[in-house]
Amino acid sequence: MIIKLAYRNLFRNFRRTALTLSAIAFGIMMLIIFDSLLSGVDTDSYKKIIDLETGHVRIFARGYRDDMDEYPLDRSIKEPQAVIAVLAKDPDIEGVAPRVSFRIMLSDGMGELPAVGYGVDPAKDPSVFTLKNSIDGSFLAGSEEAMLLGDGLMDDFGLKEGDYLTLLTRTKYDTYQALDLKIKGVIRTENPKFDWSSAVIPLGLAQRALDMGAEVTEIDIRLRDPGKLEEVRARLEKQFPHLEISTWLDYIEDVKAIGAAKRQGRLFLFSSLFLIALIGIANTILLSAFERIKEIGMMAALGMKRRQIMALFVTEGAMIGFLGSFIGAMLASAAILLYLAPVGVDFSGLNFKELGDFGYRMTNKMYGEWDPPMVALTFFMGIIISAVTSIYPAWVASRMQPTEALRKN
Amino acid sequence: MPAIKLDKVVKNYKVGKVEVPALRGISFSIEKGEFTAIAGPSGSGKSTLLNLFGCLDKPTSGSVFVQDSNILRLSSDELADVRNRHIGFIFQSFNLIPVLTAFENVEFPLILLKEHSAAQRKDRVMAMLKSVGIDELAGRKPAEMSGGQQQRVAIARALVKNPDYVLADEPTANLDTKTGHEILDLMQKINEAISTTFIFSTHDPKVMEMARRLIKIRDGQIEDDSRQ
């Protein structure tokens, strides 16, 4: 009876109920969409890290990772070909790419900008990384004297494809080296680490320019089944005890740090939702109680107990929460599945580059990710928060004196 | 055993810092099966008396016995139980629940009682609606019925749980004269047929004429108590 009464009471003042429902639905929808975009950025960032920066598994010389921000060329892998030959026989490994990473300064004769240089093997690199697919112009070939430059740097220098730029660096033995290279292609990966601060040259050219012989700073590996990450790492550690084996998970601390901030953001949003519910539902239930003061008195006169009157109003609040949360969850799911996931939101107007590197591997677009457990959690939180915020006005209603009903006659 | 017994009942209301007396030491009892009108001008204490009869309020001093229980000693939940089991209410402005049909309004106190199956409730409610002559309107909501029809629903709701007594606060005040008389006739017939105790307040001299016992109160005291 309480559920039937509560349900019918919802439609007594349809406009007010609709207004509260809309507020709850909007809050729930925004919460789900916000979380969806952040989850989407997480997933997108992880994918870009794997596809462009780390592969699934990375091999370095021992000690390299301790100072990897310094790009220590003297801590390189001495005989990469022997390692690569072993890796090539591993059935779990899909691709192997040797790379040399090094610190550079780029100069157009007028100004200089610091950047990171990558020497990549044009033949092997695409078996691990997707860099080749993100180039405007042509990818590198052999050991040609050419470079690929991030589009952010292209903008900074005001260059176009085919122009020349000087790459300044230091060799393994700390002597100066300068290369005057033609820009063969522009890197547009949507990964700011690459697009804003990298120059890519052929591995052979890098080894020659850096006096490294056949050495490389890293060997990156793509697995056939990413689920075998730890299994492969353990195996490689046994096979190459003199080398240091790591996985992509060791390189996502910055993204994880944002994840922690995201959890706080979610808490803030839940608090905002609570506030919306508190103001909207508490107001609706309280107004409804005052409008129905005679009815409450009459129901008390008929023998309805205080807790039953309270239950009636809390049920009304929970029903508003249920309907609002349901509508919000449906609208958010539709927005994510039909637009945010396949099309994405374009933030190019915001110019993330001005914000600097903040961890996420995103430049212009955010894609939503539909996360059913999160949608369900938000939906149930909407109902619970609505019910909880109804408790006080319901208590007020239940404490009204039944004599009011008779006295008002 | 009387249906209700009042013993030296005093009821004061606080208005700001001032205590205003509403009842000044009233004592009387109403026997089962009586058809009693309580009459008096506005502010005489009629409503206060009905609130005490209805276990909706407690006296400042003195005792009110309902079914031999002193209501002063009952908790809020126990008072709700007494109201639910023993007392039927009929209000001046009908006070039906607007979102429920006539059938559901009459069924409401039976659901609160939790003693009947759905089938038993249906039989009882339909029999009661038939006895007040509106069984054909069972599916209508209050807004779809006239005042007289709504008051019949209210009477059916008050009687459906076979209460020991029915309190009616000016039950004809919101009805035209003809309908008001029909309602009083109906209450009288029910009183004669099943000996339900009726206690109603009124201003209307014609209504007072129909009562078999008339208690007149003024300034919180009984002015006259006569059986006709």
XYZ file of C-alpha atoms in Angstrom:
637
model
C 0.000 0.000 0.000
C 2.857 2.363 0.877
C 4.478 1.762 -2.516
C 1.185 2.264 -4.359
C 0.457 5.463 -2.416
C 4.013 6.777 -2.873
C 3.911 6.085 -6.605
C 0.589 7.858 -7.091
C 1.639 10.774 -4.898
C 4.587 11.402 -7.217
C 2.208 12.557 -9.900
C 0.055 14.800 -7.707
C 2.255 17.788 -8.437
C 3.702 16.604 -11.701
C 5.585 19.810 -12.498
C 7.431 19.823 -9.185
C 8.217 16.113 -9.397
C 9.393 16.551 -13.000
C 11.674 19.415 -11.968
C 13.274 17.371 -9.181
C 13.506 14.338 -11.450
C 15.273 16.455 -14.066
C 17.801 17.739 -11.531
C 18.601 14.210 -10.356
C 18.681 12.868 -13.928
C 21.029 15.693 -14.968
C 23.332 15.078 -12.004
C 23.467 11.329 -12.649
C 23.986 11.875 -16.361
C 26.864 14.329 -15.835
C 28.488 12.047 -13.289
C 28.405 9.047 -15.612
C 29.577 11.082 -18.601
C 32.411 12.685 -16.604
C 33.558 9.296 -15.381
C 33.174 7.829 -18.852
C 35.441 10.493 -20.358
C 38.066 10.032 -17.653
C 37.958 6.243 -18.045
C 38.163 6.762 -21.795
C 41.250 8.936 -21.362
C 42.778 6.295 -19.067
C 42.240 3.557 -21.620
C 43.340 5.802 -24.460
C 46.450 6.859 -22.527
C 47.407 3.255 -21.767
C 46.914 2.317 -25.411
C 49.072 5.224 -26.576
C 51.773 4.397 -24.048
C 51.905 0.795 -25.303
C 51.557 1.684 -28.980
C 54.088 4.537 -29.055
C 56.309 4.552 -25.980
C 56.865 1.187 -24.375
C 55.342 -1.771 -26.162
C 54.277 -4.494 -23.709
C 57.704 -5.454 -22.397
C 60.916 -3.416 -22.380
C 64.498 -4.514 -22.047
C 67.257 -2.191 -20.836
C 70.798 -2.613 -19.676
C 71.049 -2.876 -15.909
C 71.158 0.548 -14.298
C 69.674 2.408 -17.264
C 66.280 2.841 -15.654
C 67.786 4.413 -12.530
C 68.618 7.514 -14.579
C 66.447 7.042 -17.626
C 65.337 10.700 -17.560
C 69.007 11.545 -18.255
C 69.121 9.193 -21.302
C 72.478 7.618 -20.240
C 73.962 6.342 -23.506
C 76.836 4.682 -21.667
C 74.373 2.225 -20.101
C 73.239 0.663 -23.363
C 72.581 -2.910 -24.480
C 75.902 -4.057 -25.927
C 74.827 -6.924 -28.198
C 71.245 -6.252 -29.169
C 71.297 -8.584 -32.163
C 71.969 -11.609 -29.939
C 69.055 -10.642 -27.707
C 66.771 -9.999 -30.676
C 67.679 -13.392 -32.161
C 66.530 -15.139 -28.946
C 63.373 -13.062 -28.748
C 62.489 -13.834 -32.361
C 62.143 -17.518 -31.435
C 59.723 -16.866 -28.554
C 56.196 -17.927 -29.645
C 54.549 -15.369 -27.320
C 56.348 -12.431 -28.922
C 54.768 -10.793 -31.940
C 57.325 -8.056 -32.619
C 60.681 -6.732 -31.409
C 61.945 -3.167 -31.961
C 65.355 -1.836 -30.905
C 65.525 1.900 -30.196
C 68.002 4.520 -29.107
C 66.620 7.374 -27.035
C 68.745 10.465 -26.585
C 68.557 14.036 -25.496
C 68.671 16.650 -28.273
C 68.459 20.337 -28.937
C 66.757 21.451 -32.145
C 67.816 24.617 -33.865
C 66.636 26.488 -36.939
C 69.471 28.995 -36.687
C 67.223 31.544 -34.950
C 66.123 29.673 -31.897
C 66.611 26.407 -30.062
C 64.225 24.010 -28.396
C 65.011 20.957 -26.251
C 63.490 17.666 -27.339
C 63.978 13.917 -27.237
C 65.497 12.039 -30.132
C 64.550 8.491 -31.016
C 66.543 6.287 -33.296
C 64.122 3.688 -34.659
C 64.598 0.722 -36.950
C 62.298 1.560 -39.915
C 61.817 -2.131 -40.675
C 61.285 -3.502 -37.176
C 59.638 -0.580 -35.379
C 56.171 -1.076 -36.942
C 56.064 -4.639 -35.550
C 55.808 -3.102 -32.049
C 54.738 0.521 -32.429
C 52.118 2.356 -34.477
C 54.330 5.388 -35.114
C 54.462 4.622 -38.834
C 50.675 5.036 -39.072
C 50.755 8.490 -37.488
C 53.016 10.267 -39.934
C 52.002 13.000 -42.355
C 54.439 12.513 -45.204
C 56.683 9.452 -45.461
C 58.106 7.145 -42.836
C 61.839 6.623 -42.574
C 63.737 4.104 -44.678
C 67.122 2.424 -44.093
C 69.658 4.756 -42.538
C 68.792 7.827 -44.584
C 69.641 11.280 -43.303
C 66.129 12.445 -42.526
C 63.913 12.996 -39.563
C 60.318 12.913 -38.479
C 59.300 15.825 -36.268
C 56.383 16.222 -33.836
C 53.716 18.579 -35.114
C 53.995 20.726 -31.967
C 57.656 21.389 -32.746
C 56.781 21.989 -36.394
C 54.386 24.723 -35.218
C 56.924 26.153 -32.771
C 59.562 26.492 -35.486
C 57.039 27.407 -38.168
C 58.311 24.637 -40.417
C 56.731 22.520 -43.126
C 57.487 19.102 -44.511
C 60.671 19.161 -46.631
C 62.315 21.936 -44.565
C 65.641 21.386 -42.791
C 66.367 21.541 -39.075
C 69.575 21.094 -37.112
C 69.665 18.420 -34.428
C 72.295 19.022 -31.749
C 73.299 16.283 -29.330
C 76.199 14.633 -27.533
C 77.677 11.286 -28.408
C 78.113 8.362 -26.092
C 81.526 9.828 -25.300
C 80.033 13.232 -24.523
C 81.371 15.012 -27.610
C 79.155 17.426 -29.526
C 77.402 16.267 -32.612
C 75.199 18.142 -35.077
C 73.028 16.756 -37.841
C 71.365 18.905 -40.463
C 68.318 16.871 -41.430
C 65.430 17.157 -43.851
C 62.015 16.802 -42.280
C 60.491 13.861 -44.104
C 57.278 13.619 -42.172
C 55.269 15.144 -39.336
C 54.394 13.070 -36.275
C 50.722 13.303 -35.372
C 50.090 10.575 -32.819
C 47.704 12.431 -30.459
C 50.264 11.463 -27.795
C 51.724 14.726 -26.503
C 54.962 13.032 -25.442
C 55.650 12.471 -29.108
C 53.821 15.264 -30.839
C 55.171 18.093 -28.692
C 58.771 17.088 -28.056
C 60.197 14.400 -30.288
C 62.349 13.956 -33.356
C 62.704 10.498 -34.872
C 65.611 9.431 -37.036
C 66.690 6.056 -38.449
C 68.402 3.776 -35.903
C 71.496 3.355 -38.071
C 71.913 7.121 -38.358
C 71.464 7.550 -34.592
C 74.002 4.824 -33.781
C 76.484 6.402 -36.156
C 75.921 9.951 -34.906
C 76.102 8.908 -31.252
C 79.153 6.665 -31.663
C 77.215 3.707 -30.395
C 78.270 1.081 -32.908
C 75.541 -1.571 -32.902
C 74.371 -0.723 -29.375
C 70.836 0.370 -28.500
C 69.374 1.835 -25.334
C 66.292 -0.384 -25.337
C 64.540 -3.289 -26.960
C 60.753 -3.066 -26.943
C 58.490 -6.057 -27.385
C 54.880 -6.550 -28.448
C 53.149 -9.693 -27.192
C 50.622 -11.777 -29.060
C 48.573 -12.044 -25.841
C 48.989 -9.026 -23.513
C 47.552 -11.184 -20.719
C 50.850 -13.108 -20.609
C 52.740 -10.012 -19.546
C 54.059 -11.298 -16.221
C 54.711 -14.782 -17.590
C 56.890 -13.383 -20.389
C 58.643 -10.939 -18.061
C 59.563 -13.770 -15.683
C 60.832 -15.891 -18.572
C 62.942 -13.079 -20.036
C 64.422 -12.304 -16.628
C 65.714 -15.874 -16.509
C 66.932 -15.750 -20.113
C 68.699 -12.391 -19.767
C 69.900 -12.068 -16.177
C 72.336 -9.300 -17.149
C 69.521 -7.129 -18.515
C 66.622 -5.369 -16.828
C 63.134 -6.433 -17.899
C 60.156 -4.156 -17.281
C 56.579 -3.956 -18.543
C 54.441 -1.046 -19.680
C 52.782 -1.058 -16.260
C 56.028 0.306 -14.818
C 55.671 3.477 -16.900
C 52.181 4.678 -16.043
C 52.809 6.291 -12.674
C 51.844 9.712 -14.012
C 48.552 8.383 -15.397
C 47.928 6.520 -12.146
C 48.510 9.737 -10.213
C 45.746 11.348 -12.244
C 43.630 8.295 -11.429
C 43.937 9.204 -7.751
C 42.867 12.750 -8.544
C 40.020 11.268 -10.563
C 38.771 9.358 -7.549
C 38.660 12.630 -5.632
C 36.857 14.226 -8.546
C 34.326 11.423 -8.444
C 33.851 11.983 -4.715
C 33.306 15.668 -5.417
C 30.731 14.829 -8.063
C 28.951 12.409 -5.747
C 28.923 15.181 -3.135
C 27.459 17.579 -5.698
C 24.828 14.986 -6.552
C 24.095 14.611 -2.850
C 23.638 18.382 -2.644
C 21.318 18.408 -5.664
C 19.321 15.585 -4.106
C 19.354 17.267 -0.725
C 18.015 20.543 -2.057
C 15.703 19.082 -4.707
C 14.259 16.079 -2.961
C 14.230 17.489 0.553
C 12.404 20.543 -0.778
C 9.951 18.451 -2.791
C 9.172 16.088 0.081
C 8.922 18.899 2.611
C 6.567 20.928 0.396
C 4.569 17.819 -0.315
C 4.314 17.083 3.415
C 3.112 20.600 4.227
C 0.565 20.471 1.428
C -0.732 17.177 2.748
C -0.794 18.098 6.426
C -4.509 17.266 6.705
C -3.988 14.010 4.898
C -1.135 13.059 7.221
C -3.342 13.846 10.212
C -6.169 11.794 8.714
C -3.853 8.838 8.048
C -2.585 9.062 11.620
C -6.192 9.193 12.822
C -6.935 6.025 10.853
C -4.135 4.298 12.741
C -1.103 4.798 10.539
C 1.983 4.776 12.740
C 4.699 7.429 12.599
C 7.214 5.048 11.092
C 4.712 4.120 8.369
C 4.166 7.804 7.539
C 7.932 8.246 7.460
C 8.299 5.186 5.236
C 5.718 6.654 2.848
C 7.679 9.875 2.354
C 11.077 8.152 2.190
C 9.620 5.825 -0.446
C 8.441 8.854 -2.420
C 11.979 10.293 -2.258
C 13.520 6.968 -3.253
C 11.091 6.698 -6.178
C 12.058 10.162 -7.406
C 15.676 9.020 -7.047
C 14.945 5.787 -8.907
C 13.193 7.507 -11.817
C 15.738 10.365 -11.978
C 18.678 7.965 -11.788
C 17.136 5.674 -14.386
C 16.514 8.538 -16.820
C 20.001 9.975 -16.139
C 21.699 6.582 -16.602
C 19.798 5.922 -19.835
C 20.567 9.363 -21.286
C 24.233 9.106 -20.290
C 24.530 5.592 -21.739
C 22.936 6.732 -24.989
C 25.268 9.756 -25.168
C 28.323 7.571 -24.544
C 27.405 4.708 -26.864
C 26.110 6.872 -29.704
C 28.479 9.822 -29.563
C 31.230 10.004 -26.951
C 32.708 6.553 -27.628
C 32.581 6.480 -31.441
C 32.985 10.209 -32.224
C 34.615 11.719 -29.116
C 34.734 15.278 -27.840
C 37.058 17.686 -29.610
C 38.992 19.899 -27.195
C 41.309 21.399 -29.790
C 40.042 24.861 -28.833
C 41.411 24.419 -25.311
C 45.026 24.052 -26.476
C 46.273 21.426 -24.029
C 49.813 22.155 -25.167
C 49.707 25.393 -23.201
C 48.953 23.366 -20.086
C 52.104 21.325 -20.554
C 52.542 17.617 -19.924
C 50.022 16.624 -17.264
C 50.346 12.858 -17.629
C 47.430 11.934 -19.819
C 48.411 11.049 -23.369
C 45.773 13.240 -24.946
C 45.954 16.240 -27.177
C 42.696 17.231 -28.832
C 40.136 14.512 -28.341
C 38.559 12.652 -25.463
C 36.612 9.486 -26.028
C 34.002 8.177 -23.621
C 34.055 4.632 -22.340
C 30.848 2.867 -21.318
C 31.458 1.170 -18.016
C 28.357 -0.851 -16.946
C 29.492 -1.404 -13.315
C 30.056 2.357 -12.921
C 26.647 3.108 -14.498
C 25.019 0.618 -12.102
C 26.915 2.043 -9.103
C 25.878 5.607 -9.961
C 22.282 4.483 -10.534
C 22.076 2.820 -7.106
C 23.905 5.695 -5.425
C 21.271 8.038 -6.924
C 18.496 6.005 -5.319
C 20.243 5.663 -1.966
C 21.197 9.354 -1.801
C 17.616 10.334 -2.695
C 16.194 8.053 -0.013
C 18.665 9.317 2.584
C 17.924 12.975 1.830
C 14.194 12.234 2.244
C 14.649 11.017 5.790
C 14.626 14.425 7.456
C 11.538 15.821 5.679
C 9.841 12.444 6.187
C 10.646 12.668 9.887
C 9.161 16.174 9.970
C 6.027 14.830 8.277
C 5.741 11.936 10.707
C 5.994 14.267 13.714
C 3.049 16.409 12.602
C 0.239 16.287 15.132
C -2.790 14.322 13.915
C -5.009 16.816 15.723
C -4.192 19.216 12.869
C -6.503 17.236 10.623
C -9.491 17.555 12.910
C -8.700 21.093 14.021
C -8.528 22.282 10.432
C -12.050 21.029 9.758
C -18.388 -1.349 30.175
C -18.773 2.133 28.588
C -17.261 2.795 25.163
C -15.600 5.932 26.520
C -15.268 7.332 30.025
C -13.966 10.779 30.974
C -13.009 11.456 34.586
C -12.340 15.065 35.681
C -10.677 15.839 32.383
C -8.837 19.133 32.119
C -7.210 20.240 28.880
C -5.211 23.429 28.618
C -3.500 24.770 25.517
C -0.474 26.989 25.610
C -0.797 30.089 23.481
C 2.582 31.791 23.789
C 3.193 31.957 27.520
C -0.482 31.903 28.431
C -2.355 28.707 29.298
C -5.823 28.708 27.767
C -8.289 26.237 29.285
C -10.264 24.243 26.708
C -11.888 21.678 29.043
C -12.433 22.390 32.770
C -12.842 19.103 34.645
C -15.387 17.259 32.501
C -16.664 13.834 33.596
C -19.103 11.640 31.709
C -19.249 8.352 29.847
C -20.754 7.154 26.598
C -22.264 3.713 26.529
C -21.968 1.300 23.639
C -24.635 1.724 20.987
C -25.416 5.347 21.819
C -26.134 7.918 19.096
C -24.775 11.047 20.707
C -24.448 14.619 19.514
C -22.053 17.049 21.145
C -23.191 20.582 20.560
C -21.813 23.963 21.451
C -20.600 27.210 19.973
C -17.179 27.611 18.394
C -14.425 27.500 21.024
C -16.626 25.645 23.487
C -14.327 22.594 23.551
C -16.142 20.271 21.099
C -13.083 19.590 18.955
C -10.864 19.124 22.014
C -13.320 16.565 23.302
C -13.395 14.728 19.976
C -9.566 14.733 19.845
C -9.493 13.059 23.265
C -12.171 10.535 22.232
C -10.154 9.821 19.114
C -6.895 9.268 21.042
C -5.374 12.067 18.983
C -4.537 14.118 22.055
C -4.002 13.545 25.763
C -5.608 15.438 28.679
C -3.604 17.857 30.850
C -5.084 16.124 33.892
C -7.823 13.616 34.594
C -8.359 10.355 32.768
C -9.795 9.245 29.450
C -10.642 5.551 29.265
C -11.114 3.969 25.876
C -12.041 0.290 26.094
C -10.957 0.463 29.744
C -7.421 1.676 28.787
C -6.270 5.011 30.149
C -4.917 6.791 27.067
C -2.461 8.787 29.197
C -0.446 5.606 29.697
C -0.310 4.598 26.027
C 2.614 5.220 23.695
C 2.261 6.855 20.291
C 2.233 3.436 18.580
C -0.277 2.016 21.084
C -2.554 5.018 20.518
C -2.280 4.417 16.759
C -3.317 0.799 17.383
C -6.310 1.889 19.477
C -7.385 4.282 16.721
C -6.927 1.624 14.096
C -8.797 -1.165 15.942
C -11.496 0.616 17.902
C -12.282 4.012 16.396
C -13.791 5.121 13.089
C -13.410 8.730 11.964
C -15.687 10.791 9.746
C -14.442 14.282 8.962
C -16.285 17.423 7.976
C -14.402 17.743 4.679
C -14.420 13.972 4.001
C -10.584 13.750 3.972
C -10.392 10.898 1.522
C -6.956 10.169 0.052
C -7.224 11.840 -3.363
C -4.923 9.432 -5.216
C -6.895 6.348 -4.136
C -10.225 5.106 -5.503
C -13.311 4.782 -3.302
C -12.551 1.060 -2.954
C -8.912 1.708 -1.992
C -9.880 4.441 0.484
C -12.224 2.063 2.282
C -9.658 -0.737 2.107
C -6.920 1.500 3.616
C -7.728 0.953 7.351
C -8.069 -2.793 6.761
C -4.575 -2.875 5.247
C -3.236 -1.020 8.296
C -4.981 -3.617 10.484
C -3.087 -6.451 8.725
C -5.680 -9.035 9.722
C -7.388 -9.837 6.443
C -6.422 -11.486 3.190
C -6.852 -9.544 -0.059
C -9.980 -11.582 -0.864
C -11.478 -10.962 2.591
C -10.735 -7.250 2.261
C -12.404 -7.135 -1.134
C -15.571 -8.821 0.152
C -15.736 -6.556 3.176
C -15.098 -3.334 1.289
C -17.652 -4.119 -1.428
C -20.259 -5.093 1.202
C -19.620 -1.832 3.039
C -19.804 0.277 -0.136
C -23.077 -1.476 -0.973
C -24.484 -0.763 2.481
C -23.854 2.979 1.987
C -25.271 2.780 -1.547
C -22.191 3.575 -3.651
C -20.823 0.166 -4.636
C -21.091 1.187 -8.281
C -18.625 4.038 -7.663
C -15.929 1.752 -6.221
C -13.445 2.575 -8.986
C -13.848 6.343 -8.806
C -11.412 8.720 -7.219
C -12.680 11.390 -4.761
C -12.465 14.168 -7.366
C -14.908 12.197 -9.529
C -17.592 12.052 -6.819
C -20.048 14.553 -5.268
C -19.655 15.681 -1.657
C -22.472 13.362 -0.519
C -20.886 10.402 -2.307
C -17.501 11.211 -0.766
C -19.023 11.365 2.714
C -20.610 7.949 2.120
C -17.166 6.627 1.222
C -15.857 8.210 4.434
C -18.647 6.480 6.425
C -17.824 3.163 4.743
C -14.143 3.711 5.596
C -15.012 4.458 9.235
C -17.217 1.363 9.554
C -15.344 -1.234 7.505
C -13.205 -2.435 10.420
C -16.234 -2.754 12.760
C -15.023 -0.078 15.221
C -16.366 0.209 18.752
C -17.374 3.765 18.056
C -17.389 6.289 15.258
C -16.409 9.921 15.752
C -17.930 12.330 13.267
C -16.798 15.942 13.346
C -19.637 18.026 11.899
C -20.269 15.348 9.282
C -22.975 17.323 7.467
C -21.385 20.772 7.575
C -20.033 20.571 4.031
C -23.199 19.052 2.548
C -26.471 20.543 1.341
C -29.449 20.052 3.684
C -30.970 17.140 1.760
C -27.710 15.232 1.450
C -26.854 16.043 5.063
C -30.113 14.440 6.201
C -29.503 11.412 4.022
C -26.093 10.975 5.633
C -27.521 11.303 9.144
C -30.319 8.856 8.262
C -27.683 6.434 7.051
C -25.658 6.798 10.256
C -28.813 6.318 12.312
C -29.787 3.177 10.385
C -26.317 1.699 10.845
C -26.491 2.542 14.561
C -29.833 0.750 14.846
C -28.817 -2.208 12.683
C -25.410 -3.060 14.156
C -25.378 -0.954 17.351
C -22.258 0.976 16.391
C -21.705 3.852 18.790
C -21.807 7.226 17.013
C -20.513 10.451 18.546
C -20.754 13.544 16.429
C -20.247 17.234 16.944
C -22.632 19.688 15.381
C -23.909 23.248 15.288
C -27.046 22.334 13.386
C -30.279 22.307 15.511
C -31.946 19.879 13.058
C -29.066 17.469 13.477
C -29.306 17.812 17.268
C -32.955 16.772 17.009
C -31.963 13.471 15.429
C -29.548 12.550 18.248
C -30.832 10.284 21.013
C -28.442 11.881 23.475
C -27.410 15.509 23.313
C -24.458 16.861 25.300
C -24.210 20.657 25.225
C -20.916 22.177 26.242
C -19.905 25.762 26.781
C -16.602 27.219 27.992
C -15.147 23.779 28.487
C -17.912 22.533 30.750
C -21.042 20.469 30.255
C -24.025 22.775 30.114
C -26.615 20.084 29.514
C -26.651 16.301 29.023
C -30.037 14.972 27.953
C -31.426 11.817 26.356
C -34.368 12.208 23.964
